[in-house]
Coordinates of C-alpha atoms in Angstrom, one line a residue:
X1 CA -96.2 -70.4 -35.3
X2 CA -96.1 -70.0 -38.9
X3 CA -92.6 -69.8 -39.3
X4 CA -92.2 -73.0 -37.4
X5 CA -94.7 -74.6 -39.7
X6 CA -92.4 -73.7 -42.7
X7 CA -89.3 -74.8 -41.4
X8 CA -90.8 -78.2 -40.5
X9 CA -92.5 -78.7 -43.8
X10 CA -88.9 -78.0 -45.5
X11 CA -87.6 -80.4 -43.3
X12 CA -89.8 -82.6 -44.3
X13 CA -88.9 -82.1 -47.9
X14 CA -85.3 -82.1 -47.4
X15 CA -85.2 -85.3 -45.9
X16 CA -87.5 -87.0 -48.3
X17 CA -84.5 -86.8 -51.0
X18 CA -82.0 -87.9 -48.6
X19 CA -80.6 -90.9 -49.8
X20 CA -79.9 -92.7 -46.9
X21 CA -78.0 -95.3 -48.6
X22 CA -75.3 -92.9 -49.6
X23 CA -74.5 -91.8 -45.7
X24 CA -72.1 -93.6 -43.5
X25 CA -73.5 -95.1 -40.4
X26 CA -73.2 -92.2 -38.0
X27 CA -74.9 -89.5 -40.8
X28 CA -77.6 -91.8 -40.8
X29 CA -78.2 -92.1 -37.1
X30 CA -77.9 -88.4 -36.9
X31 CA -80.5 -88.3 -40.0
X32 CA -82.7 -90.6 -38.2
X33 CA -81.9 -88.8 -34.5
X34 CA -83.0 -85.7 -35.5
X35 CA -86.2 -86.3 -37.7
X36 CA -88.0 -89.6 -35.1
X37 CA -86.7 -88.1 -31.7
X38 CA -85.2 -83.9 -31.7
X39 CA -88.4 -82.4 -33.8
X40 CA -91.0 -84.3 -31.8
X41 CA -88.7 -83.0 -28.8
X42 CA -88.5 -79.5 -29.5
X43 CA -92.0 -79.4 -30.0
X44 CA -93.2 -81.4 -27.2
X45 CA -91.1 -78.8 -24.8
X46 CA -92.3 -75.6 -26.9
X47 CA -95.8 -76.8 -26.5
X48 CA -95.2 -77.6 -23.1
X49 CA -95.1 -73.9 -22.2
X50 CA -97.9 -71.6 -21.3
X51 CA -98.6 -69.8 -24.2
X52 CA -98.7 -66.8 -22.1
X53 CA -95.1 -67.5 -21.7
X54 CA -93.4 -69.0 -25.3
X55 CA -92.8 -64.9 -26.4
X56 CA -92.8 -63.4 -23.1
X57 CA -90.1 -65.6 -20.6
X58 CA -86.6 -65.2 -21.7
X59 CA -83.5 -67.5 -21.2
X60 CA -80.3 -66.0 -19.8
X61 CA -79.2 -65.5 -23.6
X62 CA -81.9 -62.9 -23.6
X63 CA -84.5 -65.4 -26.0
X64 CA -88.0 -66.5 -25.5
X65 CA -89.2 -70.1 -26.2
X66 CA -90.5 -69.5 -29.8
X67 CA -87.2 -68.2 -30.7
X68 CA -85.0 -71.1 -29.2
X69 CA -88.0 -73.8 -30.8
X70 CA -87.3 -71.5 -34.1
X71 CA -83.7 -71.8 -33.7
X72 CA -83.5 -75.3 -33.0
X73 CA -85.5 -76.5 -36.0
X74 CA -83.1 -74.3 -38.4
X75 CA -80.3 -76.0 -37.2
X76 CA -81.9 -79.4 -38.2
X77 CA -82.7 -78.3 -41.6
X78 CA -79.3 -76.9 -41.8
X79 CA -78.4 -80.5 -41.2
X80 CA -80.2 -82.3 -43.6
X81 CA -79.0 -79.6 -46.5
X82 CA -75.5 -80.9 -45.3
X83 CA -76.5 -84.5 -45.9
X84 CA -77.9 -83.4 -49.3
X85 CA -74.9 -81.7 -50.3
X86 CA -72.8 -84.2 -49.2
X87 CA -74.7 -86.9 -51.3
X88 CA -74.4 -84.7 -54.4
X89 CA -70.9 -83.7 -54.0
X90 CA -70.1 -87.8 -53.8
X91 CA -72.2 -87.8 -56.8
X92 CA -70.3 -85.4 -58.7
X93 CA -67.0 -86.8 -57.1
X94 CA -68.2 -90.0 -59.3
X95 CA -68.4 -88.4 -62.2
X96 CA -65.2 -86.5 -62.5
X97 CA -63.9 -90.0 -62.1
X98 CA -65.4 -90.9 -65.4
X99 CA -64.3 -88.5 -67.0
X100 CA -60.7 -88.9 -65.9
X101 CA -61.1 -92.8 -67.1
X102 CA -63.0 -91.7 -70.4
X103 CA -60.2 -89.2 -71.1
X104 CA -57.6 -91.4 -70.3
X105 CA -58.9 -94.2 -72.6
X106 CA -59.3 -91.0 -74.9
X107 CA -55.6 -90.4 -75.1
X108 CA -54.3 -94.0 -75.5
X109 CA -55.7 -93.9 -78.6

């Protein structure tokens, strides 16, 4: 579906400015998890389905395989925003330490 098609391409996007440098050891498995093994998951068992049956069959939550594959996949991007803002909030973390240093020099003086 087309929906699917977006979320994945923003995935792909999202994780391309992931600096996996910045993440401990455990983001970065979960990065790596999630890109290399869920999203080829997900859509190996969504493709697995009749497509008769993707809209059609419903779960015992009451939702069909397109919206559990749909689901799934917003959940990873969800994920990899986290590990962008994360990176950029360590970022910004740096630099109010800067500017406590500069302004402290600032004051000695």
């Amino acid at each position: 579906p087309e929906e699917a098609q977006s979320i994945i391409e923003s995935i792909k996007n999202i994780s391309s400015s992931i600096e996996m440098d910045k993440l401990d050891r455990d983001q970065q498995s979960d990065i790596r998890k999630l890109s290399e093994k869920k999203i080829p998951e997900i859509l190996q068992k969504y493709l697995s389905i009749h497509p008769d049956y993707r809209t059609t069959l419903k779960n015992t939550a009451g939702k069909n395989a397109q919206e559990l594959m749909i689901s799934s996949l917003k959940d990873i991007e969800e994920v990899m925003l986290s590990a962008i803002t994360f990176q950029e909030e360590n970022k910004l973390k740096d630099l109010s330490v800067q500017k406590r240093l500069t302004t402290e020099i600032k004051h000695r003086f």
